Amino acid sequence: AQSVSQHNHHVILSEAASLELGCNYSYGGTVNLFWYVQYPGQHLQLLLKYFSGDPLVKGIKGFEAEFIKSKFSFNLRKPSVQWSDTAEYFCAVATTINQAGTALIFGKGTTLSVSS
Amino acid sequence: KAGVTQTPRYLIKTRGQQVTLSCSPISGHRSVSWYQQTPGQGLQFLFEYFSETQRNKGNFPGRFSGRQFSNSRSEMNVSTLELGDSALYLCASSRKESNLWNEQYFGPGTRLTVT
């Protein structure tokens, strides 16, 4: 079964610091990877996704992620964080269940706190 | 375009009761998935519906069930509530028949508290 692990439970940064959140997934054939963000009081929103092609994918709000197949990793990065990036970040992999339909398997999430 | 809507937003129930949660997908979306979010277990897949058929189900007991209507709206039901069912229940919709390449759009969730 697919699984996703996020290395950091809680990350605290100052504004303008660089961010890297780790995500590793278990191998299960074709992988499609996502990063979602949940801002305080808001619903889950898609930050970026990787389906195929260029392993460096760019998302909204200046976020990017790099898919490294050999390391089973899909780390999220941002060169300079802002206070408004304070949120919970979830890495997810799309997996097929019972040969029919798919489900998103999520990591446990990383809480990012950015101080101004 | 309206997003995924879920009702009610908050719910308080007593152990042993049952509860029904509702989800209206984005217009034109035919696939609806449900997830349970708790501090301990994180986000866990419950089940997915497409064209009124349950296509797959996560590892939850039979007390958790759902259905989808012809207009793609979906409901999930939890019977004989337990304290551990307290969670945020999220609904997500996607446009096509679910496959590995579909993006899922999430609703705000229903916060269920079981006392």
PDB file of C-alpha atoms in Angstrom:
ATOM      1  CA  ALA A   1       0.000   0.000   0.000  1.00  0.00           C
ATOM      2  CA  GLN A   2       1.114   3.498  -0.719  1.00  0.00           C
ATOM      3  CA  SER A   3       2.240   5.635   2.184  1.00  0.00           C
ATOM      4  CA  VAL A   4       3.487   9.166   2.560  1.00  0.00           C
ATOM      5  CA  SER A   5       5.757  10.516   5.263  1.00  0.00           C
ATOM      6  CA  GLN A   6       6.486  14.116   6.031  1.00  0.00           C
ATOM      7  CA  HIS A   7       9.645  14.621   8.015  1.00  0.00           C
ATOM      8  CA  ASN A   8       8.820  17.773   9.897  1.00  0.00           C
ATOM      9  CA  HIS A   9       5.823  18.092  12.150  1.00  0.00           C
ATOM     10  CA  HIS A  10       6.287  21.770  12.955  1.00  0.00           C
ATOM     11  CA  VAL A  11       8.584  24.279  11.282  1.00  0.00           C
ATOM     12  CA  ILE A  12       9.144  27.787  12.601  1.00  0.00           C
ATOM     13  CA  LEU A  13      10.742  30.395  10.358  1.00  0.00           C
ATOM     14  CA  SER A  14      11.236  34.128  10.212  1.00  0.00           C
ATOM     15  CA  GLU A  15       9.983  36.086   7.243  1.00  0.00           C
ATOM     16  CA  ALA A  16      12.327  35.971   4.241  1.00  0.00           C
ATOM     17  CA  ALA A  17      13.844  32.670   5.339  1.00  0.00           C
ATOM     18  CA  SER A  18      13.951  29.834   2.842  1.00  0.00           C
ATOM     19  CA  LEU A  19      11.659  26.854   3.236  1.00  0.00           C
ATOM     20  CA  GLU A  20      12.031  23.214   2.430  1.00  0.00           C
ATOM     21  CA  LEU A  21       9.492  20.641   3.592  1.00  0.00           C
ATOM     22  CA  GLY A  22      10.349  17.010   3.119  1.00  0.00           C
ATOM     23  CA  CYS A  23       8.017  14.378   1.694  1.00  0.00           C
ATOM     24  CA  ASN A  24       8.746  10.746   0.912  1.00  0.00           C
ATOM     25  CA  TYR A  25       6.381   8.185  -0.535  1.00  0.00           C
ATOM     26  CA  SER A  26       6.472   4.438  -0.823  1.00  0.00           C
ATOM     27  CA  TYR A  27       6.926   2.963  -4.257  1.00  0.00           C
ATOM     28  CA  GLY A  28       3.833   1.718  -6.010  1.00  0.00           C
ATOM     29  CA  GLY A  29       4.280   2.116  -9.726  1.00  0.00           C
ATOM     30  CA  THR A  30       3.145   5.283 -11.439  1.00  0.00           C
ATOM     31  CA  VAL A  31       2.997   8.099  -8.963  1.00  0.00           C
ATOM     32  CA  ASN A  32       1.137  11.338  -9.091  1.00  0.00           C
ATOM     33  CA  LEU A  33       2.066  13.713  -6.339  1.00  0.00           C
ATOM     34  CA  PHE A  34       0.465  16.755  -4.802  1.00  0.00           C
ATOM     35  CA  TRP A  35       1.058  19.384  -2.197  1.00  0.00           C
ATOM     36  CA  TYR A  36      -1.998  20.877  -0.528  1.00  0.00           C
ATOM     37  CA  VAL A  37      -2.119  23.774   1.908  1.00  0.00           C
ATOM     38  CA  GLN A  38      -4.649  24.506   4.619  1.00  0.00           C
ATOM     39  CA  TYR A  39      -4.593  28.092   5.859  1.00  0.00           C
ATOM     40  CA  PRO A  40      -6.099  28.733   9.283  1.00  0.00           C
ATOM     41  CA  GLY A  41      -9.861  28.520   9.039  1.00  0.00           C
ATOM     42  CA  GLN A  42      -9.811  27.711   5.340  1.00  0.00           C
ATOM     43  CA  HIS A  43     -10.245  24.573   3.292  1.00  0.00           C
ATOM     44  CA  LEU A  44      -7.549  22.511   1.641  1.00  0.00           C
ATOM     45  CA  GLN A  45      -6.182  24.110  -1.493  1.00  0.00           C
ATOM     46  CA  LEU A  46      -3.948  22.626  -4.154  1.00  0.00           C
ATOM     47  CA  LEU A  47      -0.482  24.208  -4.202  1.00  0.00           C
ATOM     48  CA  LEU A  48       1.042  22.164  -6.977  1.00  0.00           C
ATOM     49  CA  LYS A  49       1.047  18.764  -8.601  1.00  0.00           C
ATOM     50  CA  TYR A  50       3.362  16.428 -10.436  1.00  0.00           C
ATOM     51  CA  PHE A  51       2.045  14.006 -13.019  1.00  0.00           C
ATOM     52  CA  SER A  52       4.948  13.579 -15.459  1.00  0.00           C
ATOM     53  CA  GLY A  53       7.613  15.493 -17.350  1.00  0.00           C
ATOM     54  CA  ASP A  54       9.805  18.149 -15.787  1.00  0.00           C
ATOM     55  CA  PRO A  55      10.510  16.991 -12.231  1.00  0.00           C
ATOM     56  CA  LEU A  56      10.651  20.577 -11.018  1.00  0.00           C
ATOM     57  CA  VAL A  57       7.113  21.835 -10.775  1.00  0.00           C
ATOM     58  CA  LYS A  58       5.982  25.312  -9.923  1.00  0.00           C
ATOM     59  CA  GLY A  59       2.817  26.091  -8.077  1.00  0.00           C
ATOM     60  CA  ILE A  60       0.953  29.052  -6.749  1.00  0.00           C
ATOM     61  CA  LYS A  61       2.327  31.731  -4.436  1.00  0.00           C
ATOM     62  CA  GLY A  62       5.954  31.092  -5.363  1.00  0.00           C
ATOM     63  CA  PHE A  63       6.085  27.481  -4.225  1.00  0.00           C
ATOM     64  CA  GLU A  64       7.884  24.779  -6.141  1.00  0.00           C
ATOM     65  CA  ALA A  65       8.598  21.106  -5.614  1.00  0.00           C
ATOM     66  CA  GLU A  66      11.103  18.686  -6.994  1.00  0.00           C
ATOM     67  CA  PHE A  67      10.294  15.082  -7.792  1.00  0.00           C
ATOM     68  CA  ILE A  68      13.328  12.840  -7.288  1.00  0.00           C
ATOM     69  CA  LYS A  69      12.348   9.360  -8.357  1.00  0.00           C
ATOM     70  CA  SER A  70      15.497   7.673  -7.062  1.00  0.00           C
ATOM     71  CA  LYS A  71      14.843   9.043  -3.586  1.00  0.00           C
ATOM     72  CA  PHE A  72      11.055   8.639  -3.658  1.00  0.00           C
ATOM     73  CA  SER A  73      10.872  12.266  -2.626  1.00  0.00           C
ATOM     74  CA  PHE A  74       8.763  15.271  -3.499  1.00  0.00           C
ATOM     75  CA  ASN A  75      10.054  18.132  -1.372  1.00  0.00           C
ATOM     76  CA  LEU A  76       8.341  21.499  -1.269  1.00  0.00           C
ATOM     77  CA  ARG A  77      10.423  24.679  -1.430  1.00  0.00           C
ATOM     78  CA  LYS A  78      10.014  28.415  -1.316  1.00  0.00           C
ATOM     79  CA  PRO A  79      12.972  30.807  -1.474  1.00  0.00           C
ATOM     80  CA  SER A  80      11.521  33.435   0.835  1.00  0.00           C
ATOM     81  CA  VAL A  81       8.527  32.838   3.087  1.00  0.00           C
ATOM     82  CA  GLN A  82       6.013  35.437   4.163  1.00  0.00           C
ATOM     83  CA  TRP A  83       3.891  35.685   7.280  1.00  0.00           C
ATOM     84  CA  SER A  84       0.880  34.776   5.133  1.00  0.00           C
ATOM     85  CA  ASP A  85       2.455  31.368   4.417  1.00  0.00           C
ATOM     86  CA  THR A  86       1.619  30.289   7.949  1.00  0.00           C
ATOM     87  CA  ALA A  87      -0.481  27.182   7.380  1.00  0.00           C
ATOM     88  CA  GLU A  88      -0.487  23.417   7.427  1.00  0.00           C
ATOM     89  CA  TYR A  89       1.039  21.697   4.417  1.00  0.00           C
ATOM     90  CA  PHE A  90       0.135  18.233   3.227  1.00  0.00           C
ATOM     91  CA  CYS A  91       1.928  16.039   0.764  1.00  0.00           C
ATOM     92  CA  ALA A  92      -0.262  13.477  -1.005  1.00  0.00           C
ATOM     93  CA  VAL A  93       0.050  10.701  -3.537  1.00  0.00           C
ATOM     94  CA  ALA A  94      -2.756   9.488  -5.768  1.00  0.00           C
ATOM     95  CA  THR A  95      -3.114   5.763  -5.622  1.00  0.00           C
ATOM     96  CA  THR A  96      -5.400   3.196  -7.154  1.00  0.00           C
ATOM     97  CA  ILE A  97      -7.459   1.105  -4.795  1.00  0.00           C
ATOM     98  CA  ASN A  98      -8.853  -2.269  -5.780  1.00  0.00           C
ATOM     99  CA  GLN A  99      -8.155  -1.616  -9.443  1.00  0.00           C
ATOM    100  CA  ALA A 100     -10.946   0.908  -9.579  1.00  0.00           C
ATOM    101  CA  GLY A 101     -10.976   4.540  -8.731  1.00  0.00           C
ATOM    102  CA  THR A 102      -8.321   6.383  -6.852  1.00  0.00           C
ATOM    103  CA  ALA A 103      -7.739   7.961  -3.510  1.00  0.00           C
ATOM    104  CA  LEU A 104      -5.367  10.534  -2.180  1.00  0.00           C
ATOM    105  CA  ILE A 105      -3.041   9.196   0.487  1.00  0.00           C
ATOM    106  CA  PHE A 106      -1.889  12.066   2.665  1.00  0.00           C
ATOM    107  CA  GLY A 107       1.091  12.604   4.887  1.00  0.00           C
ATOM    108  CA  LYS A 108       0.443  13.694   8.454  1.00  0.00           C
ATOM    109  CA  GLY A 109       1.110  17.308   7.561  1.00  0.00           C
ATOM    110  CA  THR A 110       3.640  19.959   8.518  1.00  0.00           C
ATOM    111  CA  THR A 111       2.622  23.068  10.394  1.00  0.00           C
ATOM    112  CA  LEU A 112       4.556  26.104   9.231  1.00  0.00           C
ATOM    113  CA  SER A 113       4.670  29.139  11.493  1.00  0.00           C
ATOM    114  CA  VAL A 114       6.226  32.283  10.058  1.00  0.00           C
ATOM    115  CA  SER A 115       7.040  35.167  12.362  1.00  0.00           C
ATOM    116  CA  SER A 116       7.164  38.723  11.067  1.00  0.00           C
TER     117      SER A 116
ATOM    118  CA  LYS B   1     -18.115  29.089 -10.101  1.00  0.00           C
ATOM    119  CA  ALA B   2     -19.170  27.939  -6.663  1.00  0.00           C
ATOM    120  CA  GLY B   3     -16.842  25.613  -4.830  1.00  0.00           C
ATOM    121  CA  VAL B   4     -17.596  22.429  -2.981  1.00  0.00           C
ATOM    122  CA  THR B   5     -20.145  23.054  -0.272  1.00  0.00           C
ATOM    123  CA  GLN B   6     -20.754  20.957   2.805  1.00  0.00           C
ATOM    124  CA  THR B   7     -23.570  21.063   5.296  1.00  0.00           C
ATOM    125  CA  PRO B   8     -23.783  21.372   8.155  1.00  0.00           C
ATOM    126  CA  ARG B   9     -20.499  23.024   9.035  1.00  0.00           C
ATOM    127  CA  TYR B  10     -20.657  22.023  12.684  1.00  0.00           C
ATOM    128  CA  LEU B  11     -22.454  19.209  14.420  1.00  0.00           C
ATOM    129  CA  ILE B  12     -22.597  17.878  17.949  1.00  0.00           C
ATOM    130  CA  LYS B  13     -23.939  14.398  18.521  1.00  0.00           C
ATOM    131  CA  THR B  14     -24.095  11.910  21.362  1.00  0.00           C
ATOM    132  CA  ARG B  15     -22.534   8.460  21.382  1.00  0.00           C
ATOM    133  CA  GLY B  16     -24.813   5.895  19.810  1.00  0.00           C
ATOM    134  CA  GLN B  17     -26.606   8.354  17.565  1.00  0.00           C
ATOM    135  CA  GLN B  18     -26.279   8.478  13.827  1.00  0.00           C
ATOM    136  CA  VAL B  19     -25.410  11.404  11.613  1.00  0.00           C
ATOM    137  CA  THR B  20     -25.741  12.347   7.954  1.00  0.00           C
ATOM    138  CA  LEU B  21     -23.428  14.830   6.279  1.00  0.00           C
ATOM    139  CA  SER B  22     -24.048  16.391   2.904  1.00  0.00           C
ATOM    140  CA  CYS B  23     -21.764  17.483   0.099  1.00  0.00           C
ATOM    141  CA  SER B  24     -22.532  19.379  -3.093  1.00  0.00           C
ATOM    142  CA  PRO B  25     -19.717  19.146  -5.625  1.00  0.00           C
ATOM    143  CA  ILE B  26     -18.582  21.824  -8.018  1.00  0.00           C
ATOM    144  CA  SER B  27     -21.018  22.110 -10.900  1.00  0.00           C
ATOM    145  CA  GLY B  28     -20.081  19.608 -13.583  1.00  0.00           C
ATOM    146  CA  HIS B  29     -18.029  17.447 -11.255  1.00  0.00           C
ATOM    147  CA  ARG B  30     -19.198  13.878 -11.103  1.00  0.00           C
ATOM    148  CA  SER B  31     -16.755  12.303  -8.678  1.00  0.00           C
ATOM    149  CA  VAL B  32     -17.053  12.851  -4.940  1.00  0.00           C
ATOM    150  CA  SER B  33     -14.635  11.579  -2.333  1.00  0.00           C
ATOM    151  CA  TRP B  34     -14.838  11.738   1.442  1.00  0.00           C
ATOM    152  CA  TYR B  35     -11.976  12.049   3.910  1.00  0.00           C
ATOM    153  CA  GLN B  36     -11.734  12.079   7.683  1.00  0.00           C
ATOM    154  CA  GLN B  37      -9.258  14.449   9.301  1.00  0.00           C
ATOM    155  CA  THR B  38      -8.178  13.990  12.921  1.00  0.00           C
ATOM    156  CA  PRO B  39      -5.149  15.305  14.825  1.00  0.00           C
ATOM    157  CA  GLY B  40      -3.881  11.792  15.475  1.00  0.00           C
ATOM    158  CA  GLN B  41      -4.475  10.045  12.159  1.00  0.00           C
ATOM    159  CA  GLY B  42      -4.357  13.002   9.794  1.00  0.00           C
ATOM    160  CA  LEU B  43      -6.320  12.826   6.567  1.00  0.00           C
ATOM    161  CA  GLN B  44      -7.711   9.408   5.754  1.00  0.00           C
ATOM    162  CA  PHE B  45      -9.682   8.323   2.714  1.00  0.00           C
ATOM    163  CA  LEU B  46     -13.207   7.100   3.426  1.00  0.00           C
ATOM    164  CA  PHE B  47     -14.817   6.395   0.058  1.00  0.00           C
ATOM    165  CA  GLU B  48     -15.372   7.680  -3.431  1.00  0.00           C
ATOM    166  CA  TYR B  49     -18.476   7.872  -5.572  1.00  0.00           C
ATOM    167  CA  PHE B  50     -18.897   8.330  -9.275  1.00  0.00           C
ATOM    168  CA  SER B  51     -22.188   8.184 -11.167  1.00  0.00           C
ATOM    169  CA  GLU B  52     -24.031   7.090  -8.041  1.00  0.00           C
ATOM    170  CA  THR B  53     -21.703   4.113  -7.561  1.00  0.00           C
ATOM    171  CA  GLN B  54     -19.197   3.601  -4.797  1.00  0.00           C
ATOM    172  CA  ARG B  55     -15.961   2.935  -6.610  1.00  0.00           C
ATOM    173  CA  ASN B  56     -13.728   2.260  -3.683  1.00  0.00           C
ATOM    174  CA  LYS B  57     -13.599   2.436   0.059  1.00  0.00           C
ATOM    175  CA  GLY B  58     -10.913   3.074   2.620  1.00  0.00           C
ATOM    176  CA  ASN B  59     -10.224   1.111   5.752  1.00  0.00           C
ATOM    177  CA  PHE B  60     -13.195   2.169   7.873  1.00  0.00           C
ATOM    178  CA  PRO B  61     -15.844   0.059   9.595  1.00  0.00           C
ATOM    179  CA  GLY B  62     -19.226  -0.577   8.082  1.00  0.00           C
ATOM    180  CA  ARG B  63     -20.747   2.097  10.305  1.00  0.00           C
ATOM    181  CA  PHE B  64     -19.491   4.544   7.717  1.00  0.00           C
ATOM    182  CA  SER B  65     -21.522   4.577   4.544  1.00  0.00           C
ATOM    183  CA  GLY B  66     -22.441   6.949   1.801  1.00  0.00           C
ATOM    184  CA  ARG B  67     -24.354   7.473  -1.366  1.00  0.00           C
ATOM    185  CA  GLN B  68     -24.451   9.722  -4.365  1.00  0.00           C
ATOM    186  CA  PHE B  69     -27.490  11.101  -6.109  1.00  0.00           C
ATOM    187  CA  SER B  70     -28.130  11.624  -9.797  1.00  0.00           C
ATOM    188  CA  ASN B  71     -27.185  15.295  -9.486  1.00  0.00           C
ATOM    189  CA  SER B  72     -23.792  14.197  -8.051  1.00  0.00           C
ATOM    190  CA  ARG B  73     -24.583  15.454  -4.576  1.00  0.00           C
ATOM    191  CA  SER B  74     -23.374  13.030  -1.962  1.00  0.00           C
ATOM    192  CA  GLU B  75     -24.183  12.137   1.602  1.00  0.00           C
ATOM    193  CA  MET B  76     -22.242  10.159   4.117  1.00  0.00           C
ATOM    194  CA  ASN B  77     -23.739   8.499   7.131  1.00  0.00           C
ATOM    195  CA  VAL B  78     -22.154   7.333  10.348  1.00  0.00           C
ATOM    196  CA  SER B  79     -24.244   5.082  12.541  1.00  0.00           C
ATOM    197  CA  THR B  80     -23.755   4.229  16.207  1.00  0.00           C
ATOM    198  CA  LEU B  81     -21.403   7.113  16.772  1.00  0.00           C
ATOM    199  CA  GLU B  82     -18.319   6.625  18.903  1.00  0.00           C
ATOM    200  CA  LEU B  83     -16.179   9.262  20.608  1.00  0.00           C
ATOM    201  CA  GLY B  84     -13.395   8.483  18.150  1.00  0.00           C
ATOM    202  CA  ASP B  85     -15.578   9.582  15.260  1.00  0.00           C
ATOM    203  CA  SER B  86     -15.080  13.184  16.301  1.00  0.00           C
ATOM    204  CA  ALA B  87     -13.289  14.704  13.336  1.00  0.00           C
ATOM    205  CA  LEU B  88     -13.411  17.076  10.432  1.00  0.00           C
ATOM    206  CA  TYR B  89     -15.073  15.331   7.508  1.00  0.00           C
ATOM    207  CA  LEU B  90     -13.964  16.635   4.155  1.00  0.00           C
ATOM    208  CA  CYS B  91     -15.596  16.193   0.816  1.00  0.00           C
ATOM    209  CA  ALA B  92     -13.702  16.583  -2.437  1.00  0.00           C
ATOM    210  CA  SER B  93     -14.944  16.620  -5.990  1.00  0.00           C
ATOM    211  CA  SER B  94     -13.280  16.134  -9.332  1.00  0.00           C
ATOM    212  CA  ARG B  95     -14.522  16.623 -12.833  1.00  0.00           C
ATOM    213  CA  LYS B  96     -14.049  13.274 -14.420  1.00  0.00           C
ATOM    214  CA  GLU B  97     -14.201   9.727 -13.432  1.00  0.00           C
ATOM    215  CA  SER B  98     -11.560   9.441 -10.793  1.00  0.00           C
ATOM    216  CA  ASN B  99      -8.148   8.470 -12.000  1.00  0.00           C
ATOM    217  CA  LEU B 100      -4.603   9.201 -11.073  1.00  0.00           C
ATOM    218  CA  TRP B 101      -4.561  12.438 -13.012  1.00  0.00           C
ATOM    219  CA  ASN B 102      -7.531  14.196 -11.526  1.00  0.00           C
ATOM    220  CA  GLU B 103      -7.255  17.112  -9.217  1.00  0.00           C
ATOM    221  CA  GLN B 104      -9.563  17.029  -6.262  1.00  0.00           C
ATOM    222  CA  TYR B 105     -11.154  20.190  -4.939  1.00  0.00           C
ATOM    223  CA  PHE B 106     -11.994  20.214  -1.274  1.00  0.00           C
ATOM    224  CA  GLY B 107     -14.885  21.680   0.638  1.00  0.00           C
ATOM    225  CA  PRO B 108     -14.629  23.436   4.012  1.00  0.00           C
ATOM    226  CA  GLY B 109     -15.582  20.320   5.915  1.00  0.00           C
ATOM    227  CA  THR B 110     -18.085  19.392   8.587  1.00  0.00           C
ATOM    228  CA  ARG B 111     -16.752  19.456  12.129  1.00  0.00           C
ATOM    229  CA  LEU B 112     -18.396  16.568  14.002  1.00  0.00           C
ATOM    230  CA  THR B 113     -18.089  16.383  17.760  1.00  0.00           C
ATOM    231  CA  VAL B 114     -19.314  13.263  19.525  1.00  0.00           C
ATOM    232  CA  THR B 115     -19.943  13.569  23.261  1.00  0.00           C
TER     233      THR B 115
END
